[in-house]
Coordinates of C-alpha atoms in Angstrom, one line a residue:
X1 CA 97.8 108.7 141.4
X2 CA 96.2 112.1 141.7
X3 CA 92.5 112.0 140.7
X4 CA 89.6 114.3 140.1
X5 CA 87.1 114.7 143.2
X6 CA 84.9 113.1 141.2
X7 CA 86.6 109.9 140.8
X8 CA 87.2 107.6 143.8
X9 CA 89.6 105.0 142.0
X10 CA 90.9 103.7 139.0
X11 CA 92.4 100.3 138.6
X12 CA 92.9 97.8 136.3
X13 CA 92.0 93.7 136.0
X14 CA 92.5 90.8 133.7
X15 CA 89.8 89.5 131.2
X16 CA 88.9 86.8 133.3
X17 CA 86.6 88.7 135.8
X18 CA 83.4 90.2 135.7
X19 CA 83.3 93.3 137.9
X20 CA 79.9 94.3 139.1
X21 CA 78.7 97.9 139.1
X22 CA 78.1 98.0 143.0
X23 CA 81.4 96.0 143.7
X24 CA 83.7 98.8 144.7
X25 CA 85.4 96.7 147.5
X26 CA 86.4 93.8 144.9
X27 CA 89.8 92.5 146.1
X28 CA 91.4 92.7 142.6
X29 CA 91.5 96.4 142.6
X30 CA 95.0 96.0 145.5
X31 CA 96.5 93.8 142.7
X32 CA 96.1 90.8 140.3
X33 CA 97.9 89.7 137.3
X34 CA 97.6 92.7 135.1
X35 CA 97.9 95.3 137.5
X36 CA 100.4 96.2 140.5
X37 CA 98.9 99.3 141.7
X38 CA 100.5 101.7 139.1
X39 CA 100.9 99.9 135.7
X40 CA 99.0 97.7 133.6
X41 CA 101.2 95.0 132.5
X42 CA 100.0 92.2 129.6
X43 CA 101.9 89.7 127.5
X44 CA 101.3 87.8 124.4
X45 CA 102.6 86.6 121.1
X46 CA 102.0 87.9 117.7
X47 CA 98.4 87.3 115.8
X48 CA 97.3 87.3 119.3
X49 CA 94.2 89.6 120.8
X50 CA 95.1 90.5 124.6
X51 CA 92.4 92.1 126.8
X52 CA 92.4 93.9 129.9
X53 CA 89.7 95.7 131.8
X54 CA 89.9 99.4 133.3
X55 CA 87.9 100.3 136.3
X56 CA 86.6 103.7 137.2
X57 CA 84.7 103.9 140.5
X58 CA 82.8 107.1 141.1
X59 CA 83.0 109.2 144.3
X60 CA 79.8 110.7 146.3
X61 CA 78.9 113.1 143.5
X62 CA 79.3 110.8 140.5
X63 CA 80.9 111.3 137.1
X64 CA 80.1 113.3 134.2
X65 CA 81.3 112.8 130.6
X66 CA 83.9 110.1 131.3
X67 CA 86.2 109.0 128.7
X68 CA 88.8 106.5 128.3
X69 CA 91.3 106.2 125.3
X70 CA 94.4 104.0 124.6
X71 CA 97.3 105.0 122.7
X72 CA 99.4 102.9 120.5
X73 CA 102.3 100.8 122.0
X74 CA 106.1 101.6 121.1
X75 CA 109.1 99.2 121.1
X76 CA 111.5 100.2 123.9
X77 CA 114.3 99.5 121.7
X78 CA 113.1 100.6 118.3
X79 CA 110.5 103.5 117.9
X80 CA 109.7 102.4 114.4
X81 CA 108.2 99.1 115.7
X82 CA 104.7 100.3 116.7
X83 CA 101.1 98.9 117.5
X84 CA 98.7 101.3 116.3
X85 CA 95.5 101.7 114.7
X86 CA 95.4 102.7 110.9
X87 CA 92.4 104.4 111.4
X88 CA 91.4 105.1 115.1
X89 CA 87.4 105.0 114.5
X90 CA 86.3 104.0 111.1
X91 CA 83.1 104.7 110.2
X92 CA 82.1 101.2 109.1
X93 CA 81.9 99.3 112.3
X94 CA 82.1 96.0 110.3
X95 CA 85.5 97.0 108.6
X96 CA 88.3 95.4 110.7
X97 CA 91.5 96.5 108.4
X98 CA 94.1 98.0 110.5
X99 CA 92.2 97.6 113.6
X100 CA 94.4 97.1 116.4
X101 CA 93.1 98.7 119.6
X102 CA 89.7 98.9 120.8
X103 CA 87.8 100.2 123.6
X104 CA 84.7 99.4 124.9
X105 CA 82.2 100.8 127.6
X106 CA 80.8 97.7 129.6
X107 CA 77.0 97.7 129.7
X108 CA 75.3 96.2 132.9
X109 CA 72.3 94.2 133.5
X110 CA 70.5 94.1 136.8
X111 CA 69.6 90.6 138.3
X112 CA 67.8 90.5 141.1
X113 CA 67.8 87.8 143.8
X114 CA 64.5 86.5 142.8
X115 CA 65.4 86.2 139.0
X116 CA 68.7 84.5 139.5
X117 CA 68.9 81.7 137.3
X118 CA 68.1 78.3 139.1
X119 CA 70.5 75.2 138.5
X120 CA 68.4 73.0 135.8
X121 CA 70.7 72.4 132.8
X122 CA 72.9 75.4 133.4
X123 CA 74.7 74.3 136.8
X124 CA 74.3 71.5 139.4
X125 CA 73.1 72.9 142.9
X126 CA 76.5 71.7 144.0
X127 CA 78.5 74.1 141.4
X128 CA 76.8 77.5 141.5
X129 CA 78.6 80.5 140.0
X130 CA 79.9 82.7 142.5
X131 CA 78.0 85.9 141.9
X132 CA 74.2 85.3 141.0
X133 CA 72.5 88.5 141.3
X134 CA 73.3 92.4 141.0
X135 CA 74.5 94.6 138.4
X136 CA 76.7 92.1 135.8
X137 CA 78.6 93.2 132.8
X138 CA 78.5 91.6 129.4
X139 CA 77.5 94.0 126.2
X140 CA 80.4 95.6 125.2
X141 CA 79.4 98.9 123.5
X142 CA 82.1 100.6 121.3
X143 CA 83.5 103.7 123.2
X144 CA 83.7 106.0 120.0
X145 CA 85.1 109.4 121.2
X146 CA 83.9 112.2 119.0
X147 CA 82.1 109.9 116.3
X148 CA 78.6 108.7 116.0
X149 CA 77.2 105.5 117.0
X150 CA 78.5 103.5 120.3
X151 CA 79.3 105.7 123.4
X152 CA 81.2 109.0 123.0
X153 CA 81.3 109.4 126.9
X154 CA 80.0 107.8 130.3
X155 CA 78.0 109.3 133.2
X156 CA 78.3 107.3 136.4
X157 CA 76.5 107.2 139.5
X158 CA 77.7 107.9 142.8
X159 CA 79.4 104.9 144.5
X160 CA 79.5 103.2 141.3
X161 CA 82.0 101.3 139.1
X162 CA 82.1 101.7 135.4
X163 CA 84.1 99.2 133.6
X164 CA 86.0 99.7 130.1
X165 CA 87.5 96.6 128.1
X166 CA 90.5 97.2 125.8
X167 CA 91.3 94.9 123.2
X168 CA 94.9 95.0 121.9
X169 CA 95.3 92.9 118.7
X170 CA 98.8 92.1 118.3
X171 CA 99.5 91.5 114.3
X172 CA 101.0 88.9 112.5
X173 CA 104.0 91.2 111.5
X174 CA 107.4 89.8 111.5
X175 CA 108.8 93.3 111.9
X176 CA 107.4 93.3 115.4
X177 CA 110.4 92.2 117.4
X178 CA 109.7 90.6 120.8
X179 CA 110.4 92.7 123.9
X180 CA 108.5 95.4 125.7
X181 CA 106.2 98.0 124.1
X182 CA 105.0 100.9 126.2
X183 CA 102.0 102.8 126.0
X184 CA 99.3 104.4 128.2
X185 CA 95.8 104.7 128.7
X186 CA 94.1 108.1 129.5
X187 CA 91.0 108.8 131.6
X188 CA 89.2 112.0 131.7
X189 CA 86.0 113.3 133.0
X190 CA 84.0 116.7 131.7
X191 CA 86.8 117.1 129.2
X192 CA 89.6 117.3 131.7
X193 CA 92.4 114.7 132.2
X194 CA 91.9 112.9 135.4
X195 CA 94.5 110.2 135.2
X196 CA 97.0 108.6 132.3
X197 CA 98.2 105.1 133.4
X198 CA 101.4 103.2 131.7
X199 CA 100.6 100.2 130.1
X200 CA 103.3 97.5 129.2
X201 CA 103.1 94.8 126.5
X202 CA 105.7 91.9 126.8
X203 CA 105.6 90.6 123.5
X204 CA 107.0 87.0 123.3
X205 CA 108.6 85.2 120.0
X206 CA 106.0 83.3 118.9
X207 CA 103.2 83.7 116.6
X208 CA 99.6 82.0 116.9
X209 CA 98.5 80.6 113.7
X210 CA 95.7 81.9 111.6
X211 CA 94.2 78.5 111.4
X212 CA 92.0 77.3 114.3
X213 CA 92.9 73.6 115.2
X214 CA 89.8 73.5 117.8
X215 CA 86.5 74.0 116.5
X216 CA 83.5 76.4 117.7
X217 CA 80.2 76.3 116.3
X218 CA 77.8 78.9 117.2
X219 CA 74.3 79.1 115.9
X220 CA 72.7 82.6 115.1
X221 CA 69.4 83.4 113.4
X222 CA 66.6 85.9 113.2
X223 CA 68.4 89.1 113.3
X224 CA 68.0 90.9 110.0
X225 CA 65.2 93.0 111.1
X226 CA 67.4 94.7 113.4
X227 CA 69.6 96.2 110.8
X228 CA 67.8 97.8 108.3
X229 CA 70.5 99.9 107.3
X230 CA 73.1 97.0 106.4
X231 CA 73.0 95.3 102.8
X232 CA 74.6 92.1 104.4
X233 CA 74.0 91.7 108.1
X234 CA 75.1 88.1 107.9
X235 CA 78.3 89.2 106.7
X236 CA 78.8 91.6 109.9
X237 CA 78.2 88.7 112.1
X238 CA 80.7 86.7 110.2
X239 CA 83.4 89.1 110.2
X240 CA 82.8 89.6 114.3
X241 CA 82.8 85.7 114.6
X242 CA 86.0 85.0 112.6
X243 CA 87.8 88.0 114.6
X244 CA 86.9 86.0 117.7
X245 CA 88.0 82.6 116.2
X246 CA 84.5 80.6 116.2
X247 CA 82.3 79.3 113.1
X248 CA 79.0 80.8 113.2
X249 CA 76.0 78.8 111.5
X250 CA 72.1 79.2 110.9
X251 CA 72.5 80.9 107.6
X252 CA 69.7 79.8 105.0
X253 CA 72.0 77.6 103.2
X254 CA 72.1 75.5 106.3
X255 CA 68.5 75.2 106.9
X256 CA 67.4 74.7 103.0
X257 CA 67.5 71.8 100.3
X258 CA 70.7 71.6 98.3
X259 CA 71.1 74.3 95.8
X260 CA 74.1 74.1 93.7
X261 CA 74.2 77.9 92.9
X262 CA 73.9 78.8 96.5
X263 CA 76.6 76.5 97.5
X264 CA 79.1 77.9 94.8
X265 CA 78.1 81.3 96.0
X266 CA 79.3 80.2 99.5
X267 CA 82.4 78.9 98.7
X268 CA 84.3 82.0 99.8
X269 CA 83.2 81.5 103.5
X270 CA 84.5 77.8 103.0
X271 CA 87.6 78.4 101.3
X272 CA 88.7 82.0 103.2
X273 CA 88.6 84.1 100.1
X274 CA 86.0 86.2 101.9
X275 CA 88.1 86.8 104.7
X276 CA 90.2 89.1 103.1
X277 CA 91.4 93.3 103.4
X278 CA 89.2 93.7 100.1
X279 CA 86.0 92.5 102.1
X280 CA 87.2 94.8 105.0
X281 CA 88.4 91.8 106.9
X282 CA 91.5 91.7 108.9
X283 CA 93.2 89.8 111.8
X284 CA 93.1 86.3 113.2
X285 CA 92.4 83.8 110.3
X286 CA 92.5 85.8 107.4
X287 CA 92.3 83.8 104.2
X288 CA 90.9 81.1 106.2
X289 CA 87.8 79.4 105.8
X290 CA 85.1 78.3 108.1
X291 CA 85.6 74.7 109.6
X292 CA 81.9 73.2 109.8
X293 CA 79.2 73.2 107.9
X294 CA 75.7 71.5 109.5
X295 CA 73.4 70.2 106.8
X296 CA 69.7 70.6 108.0
X297 CA 70.3 72.6 110.9
X298 CA 68.3 71.7 114.0
X299 CA 66.8 68.9 111.9
X300 CA 65.5 71.0 109.1
X301 CA 63.7 68.3 106.5
X302 CA 66.5 69.3 103.8
X303 CA 66.2 65.7 102.3
X304 CA 62.6 65.6 101.8
X305 CA 60.4 62.5 102.9
X306 CA 60.1 60.2 100.2
X307 CA 62.7 57.5 100.3
X308 CA 64.0 58.0 96.8
X309 CA 64.4 61.5 97.0
X310 CA 66.1 61.4 100.2
X311 CA 68.8 59.2 98.8
X312 CA 68.8 61.5 95.7
X313 CA 69.5 64.6 98.0
X314 CA 71.8 63.0 100.3
X315 CA 74.1 61.8 97.1
X316 CA 74.0 65.5 95.8
X317 CA 75.2 67.0 99.3
X318 CA 78.3 64.6 99.4
X319 CA 79.0 64.6 96.1
X320 CA 79.5 68.5 96.1
X321 CA 81.5 68.5 99.4
X322 CA 84.0 65.5 98.2
X323 CA 84.7 67.5 94.7
X324 CA 84.8 70.9 96.8
X325 CA 88.0 69.3 98.3
X326 CA 86.9 71.4 101.6
X327 CA 88.9 70.4 104.4
X328 CA 86.3 71.4 107.2
X329 CA 83.7 68.9 108.7
X330 CA 79.9 68.4 107.1
X331 CA 77.5 66.3 108.6
X332 CA 73.6 66.1 108.5
X333 CA 71.9 67.7 112.0
X334 CA 69.4 64.8 111.8
X335 CA 67.1 65.8 114.8
X336 CA 67.6 68.2 118.0
X337 CA 67.7 66.4 121.4
X338 CA 65.7 63.3 120.3
X339 CA 63.4 61.4 122.9
X340 CA 63.0 57.7 123.2
X341 CA 60.0 57.9 121.2
X342 CA 62.1 58.9 118.0
X343 CA 64.4 56.1 118.1
X344 CA 62.9 53.9 115.5
X345 CA 62.3 57.0 113.2
X346 CA 65.8 57.6 113.4
X347 CA 66.9 54.0 112.6
X348 CA 64.5 54.4 109.6
X349 CA 65.7 57.9 108.4
X350 CA 69.3 56.6 108.5
X351 CA 68.8 53.2 106.9
X352 CA 67.0 54.8 104.1
X353 CA 69.9 57.1 103.4
X354 CA 72.6 54.6 104.1
X355 CA 71.1 52.5 101.9
X356 CA 71.9 54.7 98.9
X357 CA 74.0 53.0 96.0
X358 CA 75.6 56.7 95.6
X359 CA 77.7 59.0 97.5
X360 CA 74.8 59.8 100.1
X361 CA 75.6 56.7 102.0
X362 CA 78.8 58.4 103.4
X363 CA 76.8 61.2 104.8
X364 CA 77.8 61.5 108.6
X365 CA 74.4 62.0 111.0
X366 CA 74.8 64.4 114.0
X367 CA 72.6 64.6 117.1
X368 CA 72.5 66.5 120.4
X369 CA 72.0 63.5 122.7
X370 CA 74.8 61.3 124.5
X371 CA 75.7 57.9 123.5
X372 CA 72.3 55.6 123.3
X373 CA 72.5 52.0 122.6
X374 CA 69.5 51.9 120.8
X375 CA 70.7 54.2 118.0
X376 CA 74.2 53.8 118.5
X377 CA 74.5 52.4 114.6
X378 CA 72.7 55.3 113.3
X379 CA 74.5 58.2 114.6
X380 CA 78.0 59.1 113.9
X381 CA 78.5 62.3 115.9
X382 CA 77.2 62.6 119.3
X383 CA 77.1 66.1 121.0
X384 CA 75.9 66.0 124.5
X385 CA 75.4 68.7 127.4
X386 CA 76.4 66.0 129.7
X387 CA 77.5 62.2 129.6
X388 CA 79.2 59.9 132.1
X389 CA 82.1 57.5 132.0
X390 CA 80.0 54.5 130.5
X391 CA 78.4 56.7 127.8
X392 CA 81.9 57.9 126.8
X393 CA 83.6 54.6 127.0
X394 CA 80.8 53.2 124.6
X395 CA 81.2 56.0 122.1
X396 CA 84.9 55.5 122.1
X397 CA 84.3 51.3 121.8
X398 CA 82.4 52.1 118.6
X399 CA 84.8 54.6 117.2
X400 CA 82.0 57.4 117.1
X401 CA 82.8 61.1 118.2
X402 CA 81.5 62.7 121.3
X403 CA 81.2 66.3 121.1
X404 CA 79.5 68.8 123.7
X405 CA 77.5 71.8 124.0
X406 CA 76.1 74.6 126.0
X407 CA 77.2 74.6 129.3
X408 CA 76.7 72.6 132.5
X409 CA 79.0 73.2 135.4
X410 CA 80.8 71.3 137.0
X411 CA 81.0 69.5 133.5
X412 CA 81.9 72.3 131.8
X413 CA 81.5 76.1 131.8
X414 CA 78.3 77.8 132.1
X415 CA 76.9 79.9 129.1
X416 CA 74.5 82.1 131.4
X417 CA 75.0 86.0 132.2
X418 CA 75.9 84.8 135.9
X419 CA 78.4 82.5 135.0
X420 CA 82.1 83.4 136.1
X421 CA 84.0 85.2 133.3
X422 CA 86.4 82.0 132.9
X423 CA 83.5 79.8 132.2
X424 CA 83.1 80.5 128.4
X425 CA 87.0 80.3 128.5
X426 CA 87.5 77.0 130.2
X427 CA 85.6 74.8 127.3
X428 CA 88.4 75.0 124.8
X429 CA 91.0 73.7 127.4
X430 CA 88.3 70.9 128.0
X431 CA 88.3 70.3 124.1
X432 CA 92.1 69.9 124.5
X433 CA 92.3 68.0 127.3
X434 CA 89.8 65.1 126.0
X435 CA 90.9 65.6 122.1
X436 CA 87.3 67.0 121.4
X437 CA 87.0 68.1 118.0
X438 CA 84.1 70.3 118.4
X439 CA 82.1 72.6 121.3
X440 CA 78.5 74.0 120.0
X441 CA 76.7 76.9 121.3
X442 CA 73.0 76.6 120.6
X443 CA 72.3 80.3 119.9
X444 CA 74.0 83.7 120.0
X445 CA 71.4 86.2 118.7
X446 CA 68.1 84.9 120.8
X447 CA 66.8 88.2 120.8
X448 CA 63.4 87.1 120.3
X449 CA 61.7 84.8 123.1
X450 CA 61.7 80.8 122.5
X451 CA 58.6 79.1 121.5
X452 CA 58.4 77.1 124.6
X453 CA 58.1 80.2 126.9
X454 CA 55.1 82.1 127.8
X455 CA 55.9 85.0 125.7
X456 CA 56.1 83.0 122.2
X457 CA 58.1 85.0 119.6
X458 CA 58.3 88.3 121.1
X459 CA 61.2 90.4 121.1
X460 CA 63.5 90.6 123.7
X461 CA 64.9 93.9 125.5
X462 CA 68.1 92.1 126.0
X463 CA 69.9 95.4 127.2
X464 CA 67.2 95.8 130.2
X465 CA 65.8 92.5 131.0
X466 CA 68.2 89.6 131.8
X467 CA 65.7 86.8 131.2
X468 CA 66.2 85.4 127.7
X469 CA 65.2 81.6 128.0
X470 CA 62.0 80.7 129.3
X471 CA 60.3 77.1 129.4
X472 CA 57.1 75.9 130.7
X473 CA 57.1 72.5 132.6
X474 CA 53.7 70.8 132.9
X475 CA 55.2 67.9 135.3
X476 CA 58.2 67.8 137.8
X477 CA 61.5 67.0 135.9
X478 CA 65.0 66.1 136.9
X479 CA 66.3 69.5 135.2
X480 CA 63.6 71.6 135.7
X481 CA 62.2 70.5 139.0
X482 CA 58.6 71.5 140.0
X483 CA 56.3 72.4 137.4
X484 CA 56.0 76.1 136.2
X485 CA 58.0 78.7 134.4
X486 CA 61.6 78.2 134.5
X487 CA 64.3 80.5 133.1
X488 CA 68.0 81.4 132.0
X489 CA 69.7 84.9 132.4
X490 CA 71.5 85.6 129.3
X491 CA 70.9 82.2 127.8
X492 CA 71.4 82.1 123.9
X493 CA 73.1 85.8 123.8
X494 CA 76.7 86.2 122.5
X495 CA 76.1 89.2 120.1
X496 CA 73.8 92.2 121.1
X497 CA 72.3 94.1 118.5
X498 CA 73.8 97.8 117.5
X499 CA 70.3 98.7 116.2
X500 CA 67.3 98.3 118.3
X501 CA 64.0 98.7 116.2
X502 CA 61.7 97.4 118.7
X503 CA 63.1 99.3 122.0
X504 CA 64.3 102.6 120.6
X505 CA 65.8 103.9 123.8
X506 CA 68.3 101.0 123.9
X507 CA 69.2 101.6 120.2
X508 CA 73.1 102.3 119.9
X509 CA 73.5 103.9 116.8
X510 CA 75.9 101.0 115.3
X511 CA 74.7 99.2 112.0
X512 CA 76.4 95.9 113.4
X513 CA 76.5 93.3 116.0
X514 CA 77.8 94.1 119.2
X515 CA 80.4 92.0 121.2
X516 CA 80.2 90.7 124.8
X517 CA 82.5 89.8 127.7
X518 CA 81.1 86.1 127.4
X519 CA 82.4 86.4 123.6
X520 CA 85.6 87.6 124.5
X521 CA 86.3 84.8 126.9
X522 CA 85.4 82.5 124.4
X523 CA 88.0 83.8 122.4
X524 CA 90.5 83.7 124.9
X525 CA 89.8 80.2 125.4
X526 CA 90.4 79.3 121.5
X527 CA 93.3 81.0 121.5
X528 CA 94.8 79.5 124.6
X529 CA 94.1 76.0 122.7
X530 CA 96.4 77.3 120.1
X531 CA 99.2 77.5 122.8
X532 CA 98.8 73.9 123.7
X533 CA 98.8 73.4 120.2
X534 CA 101.9 74.9 119.1
X535 CA 103.6 73.5 122.5
X536 CA 102.5 70.3 121.2
X537 CA 103.7 70.6 117.5
X538 CA 107.4 71.5 119.2
X539 CA 107.4 67.7 120.8
X540 CA 106.2 68.9 123.8
X541 CA 102.5 67.6 124.4
X542 CA 103.1 66.2 127.6
X543 CA 104.1 69.7 129.0
X544 CA 100.9 71.0 127.7
X545 CA 99.0 68.4 128.9
X546 CA 100.5 68.8 132.3
X547 CA 99.5 72.4 132.3
X548 CA 95.7 71.8 130.9
X549 CA 95.3 69.3 133.7
X550 CA 96.5 71.3 136.4
X551 CA 94.0 74.0 135.0
X552 CA 91.0 71.7 135.1
X553 CA 91.7 68.4 137.2
X554 CA 88.4 66.8 136.3
X555 CA 85.6 67.8 133.6
X556 CA 82.8 66.1 131.3
X557 CA 82.6 62.4 132.2
X558 CA 85.4 62.6 134.9
X559 CA 83.1 64.3 137.3
X560 CA 80.0 63.6 139.3
X561 CA 77.3 66.1 139.0
X562 CA 77.3 66.4 142.9
X563 CA 80.9 68.0 142.7
X564 CA 81.9 71.5 142.7
X565 CA 84.0 72.8 139.6
X566 CA 87.5 71.8 139.4
X567 CA 88.9 74.8 137.9
X568 CA 89.9 77.9 139.7
X569 CA 87.2 81.2 138.7
X570 CA 90.1 83.5 139.2
X571 CA 91.2 85.4 136.1
X572 CA 94.7 85.8 137.2
X573 CA 95.4 82.1 137.8
X574 CA 94.2 81.5 134.4
X575 CA 97.0 84.2 133.1
X576 CA 99.7 82.1 135.3
X577 CA 98.7 79.2 133.3
X578 CA 99.0 81.0 130.0
X579 CA 102.2 82.8 131.2
X580 CA 103.6 79.2 132.0
X581 CA 102.9 78.3 128.1
X582 CA 104.0 81.4 126.9
X583 CA 107.4 81.0 128.5
X584 CA 107.9 77.6 127.1
X585 CA 106.8 78.6 123.5
X586 CA 109.4 81.6 123.5
X587 CA 112.2 79.3 124.8

C-alpha cells in the first residue's frame, strides 16, 4: 500500500477494541478478525449494524486535513443490490431515514496514571481493565466532509494514531440477496488521496428482529440546556437510543405524579408509532415501542405520603397500564440503594399500597439492591450491582426477579472509560446466559457533577477531563477504601453533547447527541443477544447456550470477587463467537 510520507500506516480493527492514540505498536495492526493487511472483511445479517475501525498513524511530520470516506457496497452478482445512503450528510443530525453508512472521528481523553479509576465498585482488584491510563478513545464525532457540524477533517500529531469508526446498517430489505458485497474506504490528506482500501461484506441469509428480546434500561436527564436550538431534545436522544436498541428513561413522565393526559401523549413511544419514517426514524426497531417504564424514577415520591392518597394514585397507574394493553414492563422504583435503616419504611410503604382494594395492589415494586430477607415480601424486582449464589438462590425460591446494573468486573462488564471495549458487550450475553430480563445503566448524560462530590452540580468538561463521578467518604468503606475523594472516569457517560454552551471551545456544532464507543459496544451485545434468540427459536437453544458459555464461562453469582474476568477481552474472539452463530443461523 503506497502512502503519503506524512502517513506512517493505515490499518483496520474490529469494534471490540479501544486503540489508544499513542499505541502505534498495537498487535492488531498485523491482523485481526476484520483485517488481513490489505482488505477489510466484515459480516452480518439484515437489520443489523456492523462496525469496524480504521486507524491512521501519523509519520514524523504529522498529518494535516485528514479525511476518511466510506463508499456504498454492491453485491458481486447483482449491481442493483446496493447498500448506500439515501442522503450522505443530512442537515438534521437526528434524521435517520435512509442512513446506512456513517463515519465518525474518535475523540480521545487523557487519563494520567494518578487519575486512573481505582477498583471501588467498578472492578475488583483482581480484575482490572487492561489499559488504565493514556489517551483513550470514546466519543464518536460525526465526520461530515463538506458540511457544518461535526469534524470535516483532522490534524494528527506526529507519531500518533487517529481512529475512525464506521457504522454500516444493513437494512431489513428482502431484495438484498445473501453473498458478498464490495466497497472501499478512501483516506485523503491535504486534499490528495493517500489510500483506497477494499471493504468486503459477507451478508448471511438471516434477519435480526426489530423487536428486542432483551431489555437494557438507560437513565438520562439534565441535558436540555445543552441544546437551545432543538425544539425537542428528548426525541433526539430517544432516536439515538432506539437505533442502538436500548430504552431511555428519566423523562419527566417517569418522575412526576400520575397525569392521564401526559400518559396519553406518551403513547406513541410505548406503542412504537413515534419510531417511524414520518418522524425521521428508520432502522432497528422501526414501529416497535419502548419496553420498560419506571414509575417514580430513583424513588421520586409520585404517589404522595398519605396512605389513602398512595392507594388511589397506585390504582390510577395500574388501571391505565392494564387498559392500555401495552406489552412492556412497568414498576414503581420505590427507593434507590436502600440501607438497612430504610427496611421498616419499605415494608410500611408496600403494605399500604398492597392493601389497596383496587388495581394498585398489583403494582410491582423495584429497588436497586440484592435479595434481602428483611424486605423479601415487599420487593418484586431486585436489581443488584453484585450478588452471590445464596442471594440468587433465595430470590429464585421466592419467585422474584433478579436484574443487574452498572458494571463490576469480574461479575459483569465495567462501564468506566478505561474498561475494555467488550465490557459493554458482555452484559447482554450475561442476560442470555442467566435468563435475566433487564440490565440497567444508572446514567448516560452525567454532564453535571453529582451532588455527593466536592463540585456539587457544576457542569463537567466531558470532552477534556475524564473524571465524571466523585464521592467523598468520611470513613473507611469496603467499596471506597480509605476516607477521602473517590472517583470514576467516564462513569455515567454514554452520550456526549453535540453542543457545549458551558465550555465553548468544545462545541461540536451538532444540534443533537453524540454517541460513543461504549454505546456502540452495548449495541453490539444487544444484537448478539438476538443471534442467540434466533438460534433458540429454531429449536437450537442448547447450541446457543454452549456458545454463550464458551464466551463467558462464569459471571454474576458464579464468580468470586477475588477472581479475574472469565471472558476474553480480545475483540477478534468475540467476532469468532458471533461468526459461529451466524453460520448456524444461515444453515
